[in-house]
GROMACS .gro file of N, CA, C and O in nm:
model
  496
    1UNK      N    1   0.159  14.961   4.764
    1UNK     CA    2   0.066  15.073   4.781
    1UNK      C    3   0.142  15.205   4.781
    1UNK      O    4   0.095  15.304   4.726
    2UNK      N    5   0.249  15.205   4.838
    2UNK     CA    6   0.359  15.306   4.877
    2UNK      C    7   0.436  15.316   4.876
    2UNK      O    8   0.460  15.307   4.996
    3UNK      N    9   0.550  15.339   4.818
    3UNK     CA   10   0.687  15.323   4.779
    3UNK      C   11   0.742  15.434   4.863
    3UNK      O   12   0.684  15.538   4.894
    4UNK      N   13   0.875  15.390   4.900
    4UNK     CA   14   0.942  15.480   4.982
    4UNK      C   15   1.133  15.477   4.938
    4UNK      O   16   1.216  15.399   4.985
    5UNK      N   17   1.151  15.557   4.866
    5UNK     CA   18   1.300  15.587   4.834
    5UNK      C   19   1.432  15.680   4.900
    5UNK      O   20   1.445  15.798   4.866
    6UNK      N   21   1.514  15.624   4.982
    6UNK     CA   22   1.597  15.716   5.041
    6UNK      C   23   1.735  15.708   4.989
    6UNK      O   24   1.809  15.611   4.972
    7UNK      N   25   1.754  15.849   4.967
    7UNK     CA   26   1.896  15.867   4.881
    7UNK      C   27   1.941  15.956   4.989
    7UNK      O   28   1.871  16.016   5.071
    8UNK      N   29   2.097  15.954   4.975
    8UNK     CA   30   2.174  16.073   5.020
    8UNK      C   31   2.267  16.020   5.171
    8UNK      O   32   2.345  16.076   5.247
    9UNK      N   33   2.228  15.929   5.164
    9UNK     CA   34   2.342  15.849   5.289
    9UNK      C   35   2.476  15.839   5.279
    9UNK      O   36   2.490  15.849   5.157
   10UNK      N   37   2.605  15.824   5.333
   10UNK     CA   38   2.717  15.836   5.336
   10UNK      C   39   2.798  15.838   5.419
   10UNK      O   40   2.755  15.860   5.532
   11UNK      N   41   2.954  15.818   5.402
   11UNK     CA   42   3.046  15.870   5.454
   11UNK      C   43   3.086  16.018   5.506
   11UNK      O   44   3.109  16.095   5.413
   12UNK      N   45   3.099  16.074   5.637
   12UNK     CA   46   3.116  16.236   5.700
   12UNK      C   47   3.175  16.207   5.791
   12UNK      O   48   3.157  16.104   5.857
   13UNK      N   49   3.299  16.335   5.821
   13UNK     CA   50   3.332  16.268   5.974
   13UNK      C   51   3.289  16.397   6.022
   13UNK      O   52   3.272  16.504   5.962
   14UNK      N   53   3.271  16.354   6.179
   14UNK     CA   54   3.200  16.399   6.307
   14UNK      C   55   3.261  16.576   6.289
   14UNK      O   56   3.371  16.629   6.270
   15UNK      N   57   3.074  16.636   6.316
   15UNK     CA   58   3.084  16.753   6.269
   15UNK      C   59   3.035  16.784   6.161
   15UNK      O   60   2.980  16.895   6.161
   16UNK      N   61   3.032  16.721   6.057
   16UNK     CA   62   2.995  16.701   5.913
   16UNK      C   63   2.860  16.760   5.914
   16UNK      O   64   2.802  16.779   6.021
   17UNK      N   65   2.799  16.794   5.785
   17UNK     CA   66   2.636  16.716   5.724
   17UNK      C   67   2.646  16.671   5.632
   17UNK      O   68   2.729  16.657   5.543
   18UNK      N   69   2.490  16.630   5.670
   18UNK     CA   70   2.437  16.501   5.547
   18UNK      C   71   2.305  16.526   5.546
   18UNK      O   72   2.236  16.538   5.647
   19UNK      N   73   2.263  16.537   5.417
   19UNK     CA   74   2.092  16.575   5.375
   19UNK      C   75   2.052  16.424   5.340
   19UNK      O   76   2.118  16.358   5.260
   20UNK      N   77   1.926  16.368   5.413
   20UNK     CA   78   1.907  16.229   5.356
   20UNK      C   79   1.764  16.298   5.264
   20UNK      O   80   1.749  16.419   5.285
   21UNK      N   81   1.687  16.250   5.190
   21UNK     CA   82   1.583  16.260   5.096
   21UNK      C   83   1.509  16.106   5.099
   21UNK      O   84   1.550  15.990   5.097
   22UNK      N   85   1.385  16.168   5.106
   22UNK     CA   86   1.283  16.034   5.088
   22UNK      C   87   1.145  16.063   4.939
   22UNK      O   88   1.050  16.141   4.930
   23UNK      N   89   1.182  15.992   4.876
   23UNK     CA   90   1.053  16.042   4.785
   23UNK      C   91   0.941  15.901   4.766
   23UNK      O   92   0.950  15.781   4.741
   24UNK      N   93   0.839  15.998   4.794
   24UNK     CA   94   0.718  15.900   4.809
   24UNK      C   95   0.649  15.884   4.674
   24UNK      O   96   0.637  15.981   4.599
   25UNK      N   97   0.599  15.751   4.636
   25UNK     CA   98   0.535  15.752   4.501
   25UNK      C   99   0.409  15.637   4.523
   25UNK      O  100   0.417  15.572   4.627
   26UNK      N  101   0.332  15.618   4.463
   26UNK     CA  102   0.201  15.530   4.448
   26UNK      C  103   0.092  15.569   4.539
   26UNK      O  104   0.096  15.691   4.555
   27UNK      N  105  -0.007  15.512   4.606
   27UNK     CA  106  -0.085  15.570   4.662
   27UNK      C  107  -0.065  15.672   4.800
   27UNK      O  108  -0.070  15.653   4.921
   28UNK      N  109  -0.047  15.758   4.736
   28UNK     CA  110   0.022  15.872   4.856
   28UNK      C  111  -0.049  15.980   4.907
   28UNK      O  112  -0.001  16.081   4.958
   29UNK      N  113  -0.234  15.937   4.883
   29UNK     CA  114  -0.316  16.028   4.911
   29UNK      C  115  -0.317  15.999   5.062
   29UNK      O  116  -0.316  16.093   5.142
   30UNK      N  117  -0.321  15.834   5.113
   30UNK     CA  118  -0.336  15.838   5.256
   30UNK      C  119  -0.255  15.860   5.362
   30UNK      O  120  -0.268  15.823   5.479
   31UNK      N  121  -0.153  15.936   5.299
   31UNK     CA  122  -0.034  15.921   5.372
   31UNK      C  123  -0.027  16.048   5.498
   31UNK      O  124  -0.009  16.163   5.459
   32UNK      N  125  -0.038  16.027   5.616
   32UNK     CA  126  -0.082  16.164   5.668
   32UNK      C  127   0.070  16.215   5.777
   32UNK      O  128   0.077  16.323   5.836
   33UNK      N  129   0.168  16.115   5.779
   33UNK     CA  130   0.253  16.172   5.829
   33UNK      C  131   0.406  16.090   5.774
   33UNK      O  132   0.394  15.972   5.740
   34UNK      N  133   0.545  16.153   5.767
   34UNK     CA  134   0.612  16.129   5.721
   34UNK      C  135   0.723  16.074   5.851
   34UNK      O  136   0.697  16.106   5.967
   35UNK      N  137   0.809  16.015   5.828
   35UNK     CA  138   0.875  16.009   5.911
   35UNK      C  139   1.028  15.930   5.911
   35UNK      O  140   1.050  15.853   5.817
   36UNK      N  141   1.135  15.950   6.019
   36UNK     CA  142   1.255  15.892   5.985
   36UNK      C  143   1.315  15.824   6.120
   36UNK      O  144   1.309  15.848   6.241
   37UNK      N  145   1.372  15.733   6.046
   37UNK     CA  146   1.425  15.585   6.221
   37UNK      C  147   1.527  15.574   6.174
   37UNK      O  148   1.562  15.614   6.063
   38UNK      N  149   1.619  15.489   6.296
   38UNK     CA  150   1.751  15.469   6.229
   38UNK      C  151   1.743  15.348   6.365
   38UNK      O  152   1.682  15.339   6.471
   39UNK      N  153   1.863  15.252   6.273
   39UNK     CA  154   1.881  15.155   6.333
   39UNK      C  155   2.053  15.110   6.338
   39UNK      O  156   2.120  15.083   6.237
   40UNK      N  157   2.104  15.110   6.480
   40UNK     CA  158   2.254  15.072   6.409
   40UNK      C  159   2.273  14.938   6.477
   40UNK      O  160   2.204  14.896   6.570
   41UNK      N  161   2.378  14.873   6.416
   41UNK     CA  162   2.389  14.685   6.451
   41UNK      C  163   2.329  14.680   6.627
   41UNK      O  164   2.311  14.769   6.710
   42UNK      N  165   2.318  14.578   6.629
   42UNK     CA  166   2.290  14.511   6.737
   42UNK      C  167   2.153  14.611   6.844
   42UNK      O  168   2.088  14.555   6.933
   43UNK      N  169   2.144  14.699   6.822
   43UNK     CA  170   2.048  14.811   6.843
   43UNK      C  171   1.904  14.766   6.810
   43UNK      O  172   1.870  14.664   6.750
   44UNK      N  173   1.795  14.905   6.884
   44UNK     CA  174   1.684  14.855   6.827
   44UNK      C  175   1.641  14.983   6.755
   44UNK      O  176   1.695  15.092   6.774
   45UNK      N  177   1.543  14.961   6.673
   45UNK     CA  178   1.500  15.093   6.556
   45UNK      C  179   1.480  15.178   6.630
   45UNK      O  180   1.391  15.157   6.712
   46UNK      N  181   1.539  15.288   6.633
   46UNK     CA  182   1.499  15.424   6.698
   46UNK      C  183   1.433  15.534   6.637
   46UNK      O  184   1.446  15.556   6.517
   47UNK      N  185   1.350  15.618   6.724
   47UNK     CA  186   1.303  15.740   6.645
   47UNK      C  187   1.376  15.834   6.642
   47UNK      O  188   1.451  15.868   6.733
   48UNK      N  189   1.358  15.909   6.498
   48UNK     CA  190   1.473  16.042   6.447
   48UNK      C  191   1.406  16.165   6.462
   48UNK      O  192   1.441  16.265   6.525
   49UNK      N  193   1.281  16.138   6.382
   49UNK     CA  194   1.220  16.285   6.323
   49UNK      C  195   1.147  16.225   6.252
   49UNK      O  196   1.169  16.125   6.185
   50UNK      N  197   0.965  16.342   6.275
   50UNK     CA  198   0.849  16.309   6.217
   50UNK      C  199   0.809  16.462   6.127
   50UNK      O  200   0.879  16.562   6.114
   51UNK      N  201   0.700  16.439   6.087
   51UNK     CA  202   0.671  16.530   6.037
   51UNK      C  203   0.503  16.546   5.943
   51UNK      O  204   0.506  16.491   5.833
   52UNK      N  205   0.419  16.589   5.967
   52UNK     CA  206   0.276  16.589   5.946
   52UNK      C  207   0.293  16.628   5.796
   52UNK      O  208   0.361  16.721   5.752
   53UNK      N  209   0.221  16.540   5.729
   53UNK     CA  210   0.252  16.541   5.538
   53UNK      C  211   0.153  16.710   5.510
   53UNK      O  212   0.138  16.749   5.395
   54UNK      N  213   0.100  16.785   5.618
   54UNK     CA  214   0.048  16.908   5.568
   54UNK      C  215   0.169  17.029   5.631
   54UNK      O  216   0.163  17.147   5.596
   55UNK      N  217   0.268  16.982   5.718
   55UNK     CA  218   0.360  17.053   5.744
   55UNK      C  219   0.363  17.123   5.872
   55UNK      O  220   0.461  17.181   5.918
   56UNK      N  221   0.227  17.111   5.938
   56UNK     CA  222   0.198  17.190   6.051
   56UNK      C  223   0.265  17.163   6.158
   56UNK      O  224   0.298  17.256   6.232
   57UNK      N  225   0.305  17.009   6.194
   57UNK     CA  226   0.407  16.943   6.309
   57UNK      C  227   0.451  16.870   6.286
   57UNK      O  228   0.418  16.769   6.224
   58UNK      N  229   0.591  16.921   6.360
   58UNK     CA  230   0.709  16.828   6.335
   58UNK      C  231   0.748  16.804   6.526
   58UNK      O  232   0.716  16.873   6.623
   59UNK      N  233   0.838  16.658   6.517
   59UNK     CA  234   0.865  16.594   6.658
   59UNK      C  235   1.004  16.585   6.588
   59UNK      O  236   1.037  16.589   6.469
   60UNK      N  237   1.071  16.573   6.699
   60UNK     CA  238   1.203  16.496   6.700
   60UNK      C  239   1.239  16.439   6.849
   60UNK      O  240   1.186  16.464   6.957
   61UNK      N  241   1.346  16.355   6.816
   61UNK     CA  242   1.373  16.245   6.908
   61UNK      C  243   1.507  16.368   6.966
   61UNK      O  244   1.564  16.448   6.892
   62UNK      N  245   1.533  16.347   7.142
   62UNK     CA  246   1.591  16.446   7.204
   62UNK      C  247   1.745  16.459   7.167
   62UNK      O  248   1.818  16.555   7.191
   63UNK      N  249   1.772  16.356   7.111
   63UNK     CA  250   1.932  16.310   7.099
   63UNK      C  251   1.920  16.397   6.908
   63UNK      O  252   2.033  16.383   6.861
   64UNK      N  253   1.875  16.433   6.855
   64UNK     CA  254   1.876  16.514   6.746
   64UNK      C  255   1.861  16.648   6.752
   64UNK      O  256   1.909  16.720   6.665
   65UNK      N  257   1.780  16.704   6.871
   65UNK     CA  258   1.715  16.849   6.878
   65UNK      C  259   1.794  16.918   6.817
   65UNK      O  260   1.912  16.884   6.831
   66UNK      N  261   1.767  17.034   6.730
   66UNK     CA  262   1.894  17.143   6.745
   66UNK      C  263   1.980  17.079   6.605
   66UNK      O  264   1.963  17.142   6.501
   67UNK      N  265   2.048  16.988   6.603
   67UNK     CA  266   2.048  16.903   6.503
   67UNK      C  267   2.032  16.901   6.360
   67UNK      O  268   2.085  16.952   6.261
   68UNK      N  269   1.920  16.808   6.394
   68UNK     CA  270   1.893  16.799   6.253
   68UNK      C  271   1.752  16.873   6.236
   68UNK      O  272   1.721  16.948   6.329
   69UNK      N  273   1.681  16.864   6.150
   69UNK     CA  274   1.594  16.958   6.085
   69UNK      C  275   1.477  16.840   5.957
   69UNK      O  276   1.506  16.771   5.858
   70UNK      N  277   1.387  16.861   6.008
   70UNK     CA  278   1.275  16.751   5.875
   70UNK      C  279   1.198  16.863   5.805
   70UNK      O  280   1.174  16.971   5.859
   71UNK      N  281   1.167  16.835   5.700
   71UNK     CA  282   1.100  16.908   5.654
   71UNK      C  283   1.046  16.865   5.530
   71UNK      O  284   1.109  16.761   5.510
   72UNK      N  285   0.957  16.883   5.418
   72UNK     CA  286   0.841  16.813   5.318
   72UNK      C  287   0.878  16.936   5.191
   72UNK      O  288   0.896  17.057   5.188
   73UNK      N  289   0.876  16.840   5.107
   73UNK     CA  290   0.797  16.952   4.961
   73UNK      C  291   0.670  16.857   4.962
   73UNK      O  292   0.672  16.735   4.974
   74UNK      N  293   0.594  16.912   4.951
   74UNK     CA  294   0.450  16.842   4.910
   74UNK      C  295   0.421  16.820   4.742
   74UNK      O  296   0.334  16.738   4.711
   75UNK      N  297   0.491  16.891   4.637
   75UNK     CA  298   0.484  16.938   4.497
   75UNK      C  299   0.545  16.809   4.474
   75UNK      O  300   0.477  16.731   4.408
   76UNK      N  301   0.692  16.758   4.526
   76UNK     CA  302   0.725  16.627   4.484
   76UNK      C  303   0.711  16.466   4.549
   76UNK      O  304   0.743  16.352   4.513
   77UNK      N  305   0.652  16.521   4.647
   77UNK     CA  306   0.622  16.434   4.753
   77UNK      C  307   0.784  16.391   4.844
   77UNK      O  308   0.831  16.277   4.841
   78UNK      N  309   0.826  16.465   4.891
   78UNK     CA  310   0.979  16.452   4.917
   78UNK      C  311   0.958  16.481   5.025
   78UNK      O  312   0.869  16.566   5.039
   79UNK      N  313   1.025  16.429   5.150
   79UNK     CA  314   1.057  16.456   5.299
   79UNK      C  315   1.243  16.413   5.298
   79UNK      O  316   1.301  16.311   5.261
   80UNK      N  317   1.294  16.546   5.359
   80UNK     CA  318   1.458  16.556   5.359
   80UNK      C  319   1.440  16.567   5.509
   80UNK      O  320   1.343  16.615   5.569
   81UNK      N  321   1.553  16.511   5.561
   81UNK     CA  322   1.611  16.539   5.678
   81UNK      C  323   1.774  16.565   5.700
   81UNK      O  324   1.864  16.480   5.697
   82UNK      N  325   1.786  16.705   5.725
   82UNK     CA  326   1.883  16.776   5.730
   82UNK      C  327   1.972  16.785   5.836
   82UNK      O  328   1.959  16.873   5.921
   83UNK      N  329   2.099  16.667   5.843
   83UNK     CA  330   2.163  16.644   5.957
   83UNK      C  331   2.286  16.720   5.994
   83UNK      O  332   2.391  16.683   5.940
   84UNK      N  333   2.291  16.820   6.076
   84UNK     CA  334   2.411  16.884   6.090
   84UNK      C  335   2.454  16.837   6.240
   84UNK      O  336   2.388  16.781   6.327
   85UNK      N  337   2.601  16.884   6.238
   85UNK     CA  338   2.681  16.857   6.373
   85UNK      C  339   2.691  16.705   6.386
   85UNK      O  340   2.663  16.671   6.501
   86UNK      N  341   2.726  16.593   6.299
   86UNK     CA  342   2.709  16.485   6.277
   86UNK      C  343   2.815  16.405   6.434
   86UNK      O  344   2.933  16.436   6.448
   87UNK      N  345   2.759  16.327   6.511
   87UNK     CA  346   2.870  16.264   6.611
   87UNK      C  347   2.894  16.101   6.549
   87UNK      O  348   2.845  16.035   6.458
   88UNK      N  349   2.976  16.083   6.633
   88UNK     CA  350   2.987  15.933   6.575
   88UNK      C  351   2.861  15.813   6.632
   88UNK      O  352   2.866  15.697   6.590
   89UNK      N  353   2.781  15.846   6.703
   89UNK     CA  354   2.665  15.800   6.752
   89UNK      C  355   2.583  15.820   6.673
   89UNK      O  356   2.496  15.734   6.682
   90UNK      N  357   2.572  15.860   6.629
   90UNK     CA  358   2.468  15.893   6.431
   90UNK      C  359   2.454  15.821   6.407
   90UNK      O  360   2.339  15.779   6.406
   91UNK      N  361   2.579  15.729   6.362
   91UNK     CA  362   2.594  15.593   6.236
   91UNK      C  363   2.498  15.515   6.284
   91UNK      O  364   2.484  15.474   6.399
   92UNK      N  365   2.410  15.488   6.155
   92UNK     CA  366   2.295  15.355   6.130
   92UNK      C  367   2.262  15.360   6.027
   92UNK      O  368   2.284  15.445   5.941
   93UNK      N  369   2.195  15.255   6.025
   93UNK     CA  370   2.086  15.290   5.886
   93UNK      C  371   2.010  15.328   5.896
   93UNK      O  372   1.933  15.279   5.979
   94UNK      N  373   1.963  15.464   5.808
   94UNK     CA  374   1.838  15.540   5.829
   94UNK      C  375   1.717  15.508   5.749
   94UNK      O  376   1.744  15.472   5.634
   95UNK      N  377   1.585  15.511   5.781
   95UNK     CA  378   1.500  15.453   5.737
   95UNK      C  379   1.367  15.535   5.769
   95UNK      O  380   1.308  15.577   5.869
   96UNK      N  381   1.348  15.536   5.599
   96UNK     CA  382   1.242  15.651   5.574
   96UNK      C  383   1.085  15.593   5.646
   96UNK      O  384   1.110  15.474   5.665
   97UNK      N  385   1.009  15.605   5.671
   97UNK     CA  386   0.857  15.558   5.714
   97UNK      C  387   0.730  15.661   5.676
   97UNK      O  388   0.720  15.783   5.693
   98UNK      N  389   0.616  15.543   5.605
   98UNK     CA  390   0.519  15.673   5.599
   98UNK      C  391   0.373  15.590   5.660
   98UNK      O  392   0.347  15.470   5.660
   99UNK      N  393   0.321  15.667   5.693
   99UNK     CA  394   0.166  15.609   5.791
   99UNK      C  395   0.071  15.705   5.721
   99UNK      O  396   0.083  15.773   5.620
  100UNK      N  397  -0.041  15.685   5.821
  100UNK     CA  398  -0.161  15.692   5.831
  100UNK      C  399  -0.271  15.762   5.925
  100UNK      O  400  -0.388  15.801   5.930
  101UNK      N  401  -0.123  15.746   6.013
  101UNK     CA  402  -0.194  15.799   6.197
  101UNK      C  403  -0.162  15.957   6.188
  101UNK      O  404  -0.079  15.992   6.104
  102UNK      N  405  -0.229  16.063   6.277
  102UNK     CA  406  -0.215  16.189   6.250
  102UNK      C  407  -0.135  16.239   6.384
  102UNK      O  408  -0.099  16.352   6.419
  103UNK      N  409  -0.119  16.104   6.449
  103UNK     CA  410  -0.029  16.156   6.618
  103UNK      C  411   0.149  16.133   6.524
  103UNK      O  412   0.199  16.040   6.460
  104UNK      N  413   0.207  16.301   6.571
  104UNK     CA  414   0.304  16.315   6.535
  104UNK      C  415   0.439  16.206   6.608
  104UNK      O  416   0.549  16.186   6.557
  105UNK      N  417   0.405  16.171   6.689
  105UNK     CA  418   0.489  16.079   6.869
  105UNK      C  419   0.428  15.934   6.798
  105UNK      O  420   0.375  15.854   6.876
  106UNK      N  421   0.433  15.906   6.683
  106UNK     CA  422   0.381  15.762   6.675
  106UNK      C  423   0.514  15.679   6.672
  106UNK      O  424   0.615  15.723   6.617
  107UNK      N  425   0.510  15.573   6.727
  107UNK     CA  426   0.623  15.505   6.774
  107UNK      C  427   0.618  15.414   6.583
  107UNK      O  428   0.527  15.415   6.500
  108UNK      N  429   0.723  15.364   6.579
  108UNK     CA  430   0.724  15.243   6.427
  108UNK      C  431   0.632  15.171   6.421
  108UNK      O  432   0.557  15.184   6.324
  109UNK      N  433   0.614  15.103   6.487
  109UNK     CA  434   0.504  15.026   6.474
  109UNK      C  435   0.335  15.049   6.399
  109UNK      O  436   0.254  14.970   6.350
  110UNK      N  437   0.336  15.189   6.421
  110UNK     CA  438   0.249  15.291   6.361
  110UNK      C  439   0.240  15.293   6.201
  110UNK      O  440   0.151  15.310   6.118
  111UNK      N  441   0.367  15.269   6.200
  111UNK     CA  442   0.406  15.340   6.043
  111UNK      C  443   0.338  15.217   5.994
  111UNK      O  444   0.295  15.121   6.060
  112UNK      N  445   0.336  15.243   5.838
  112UNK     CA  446   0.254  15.144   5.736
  112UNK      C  447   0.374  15.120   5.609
  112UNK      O  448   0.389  15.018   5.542
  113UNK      N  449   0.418  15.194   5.604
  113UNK     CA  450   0.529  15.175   5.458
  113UNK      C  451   0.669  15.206   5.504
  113UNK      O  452   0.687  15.282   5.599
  114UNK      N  453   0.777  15.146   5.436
  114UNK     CA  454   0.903  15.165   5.503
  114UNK      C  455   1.006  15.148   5.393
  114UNK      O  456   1.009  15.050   5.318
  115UNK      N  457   1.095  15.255   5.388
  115UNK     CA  458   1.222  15.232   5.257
  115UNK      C  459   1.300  15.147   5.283
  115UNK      O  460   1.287  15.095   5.394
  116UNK      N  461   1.419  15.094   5.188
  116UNK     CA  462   1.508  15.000   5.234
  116UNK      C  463   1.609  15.084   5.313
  116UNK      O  464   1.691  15.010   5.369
  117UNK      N  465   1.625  15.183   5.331
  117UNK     CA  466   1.747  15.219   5.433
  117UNK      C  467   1.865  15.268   5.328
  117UNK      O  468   1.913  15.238   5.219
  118UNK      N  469   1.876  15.354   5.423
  118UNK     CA  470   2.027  15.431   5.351
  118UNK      C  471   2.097  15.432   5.479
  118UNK      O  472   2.045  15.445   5.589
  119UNK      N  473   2.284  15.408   5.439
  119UNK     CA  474   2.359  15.360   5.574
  119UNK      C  475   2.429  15.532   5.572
  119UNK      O  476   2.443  15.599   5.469
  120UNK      N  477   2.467  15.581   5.721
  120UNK     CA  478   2.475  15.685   5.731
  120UNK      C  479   2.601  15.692   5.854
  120UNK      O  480   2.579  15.696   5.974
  121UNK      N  481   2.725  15.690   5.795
  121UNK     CA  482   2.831  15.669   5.897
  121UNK      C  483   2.926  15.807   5.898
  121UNK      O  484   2.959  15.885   5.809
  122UNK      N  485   2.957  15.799   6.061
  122UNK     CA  486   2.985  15.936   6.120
  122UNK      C  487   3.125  15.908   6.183
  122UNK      O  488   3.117  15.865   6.298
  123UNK      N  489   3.243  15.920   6.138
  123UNK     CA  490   3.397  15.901   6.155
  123UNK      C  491   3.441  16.000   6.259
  123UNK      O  492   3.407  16.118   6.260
  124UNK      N  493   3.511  15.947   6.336
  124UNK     CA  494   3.561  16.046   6.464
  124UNK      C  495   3.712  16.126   6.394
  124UNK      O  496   3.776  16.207   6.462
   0.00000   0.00000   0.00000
């Protein structure tokens, strides 16, 4: 129904950035909020940063504030999340998500579509 593509993951050491990119394609009329998780080994999926597919609100998770930065083109259907001040607590795999629900605080479980993950490692 929804395809979800994330590019831009990598190698940075601590301090660094890293722009991740998600581009959405197929039925992407119902898509009402965008969003990004990360998961590192033995861990459980955490929330990063959301973002309302009309642009009006954005959430982030407290351990990013200040941080990083989400944000949408709507023209390509693209949601980037812009990671600066990278620590070594970063590293996971990041993982794009798109829903349905219009509550910006929606936990994963919420979400409806999910990319394969881009790995995102942060060197001391």
């Amino acid at each position: 129904q929804v395809q979800l593509v994330e590019t831009g993951g990598g190698l940075v050491q601590a301090g660094g950035s890293l722009t991740l990119s998600c581009a959405a394609s197929g039925r992407t009329l119902s898509v009402r909020i965008m969003g990004w998780f990360r998961q590192a080994p033995g861990k459980e999926r955490d929330f990063v940063a959301a973002i309302s597919w009309s642009g009006g609100s954005t959430s982030y998770a407290d351990s990013v504030k200040g941080r990083f930065t989400i944000s949408r083109d709507n023209a390509k259907n693209t949601v980037t999340l812009q990671m600066n001040s990278l620590k070594p607590e970063d590293t996971a795999v990041y993982y794009c998500a798109a829903g349905s629900t219009y509550y910006i605080r929606s936990p994963a479980d919420r979400y409806d579509y999910w990319g394969q993950g881009t790995q995102v490692t942060v060197s001391s």
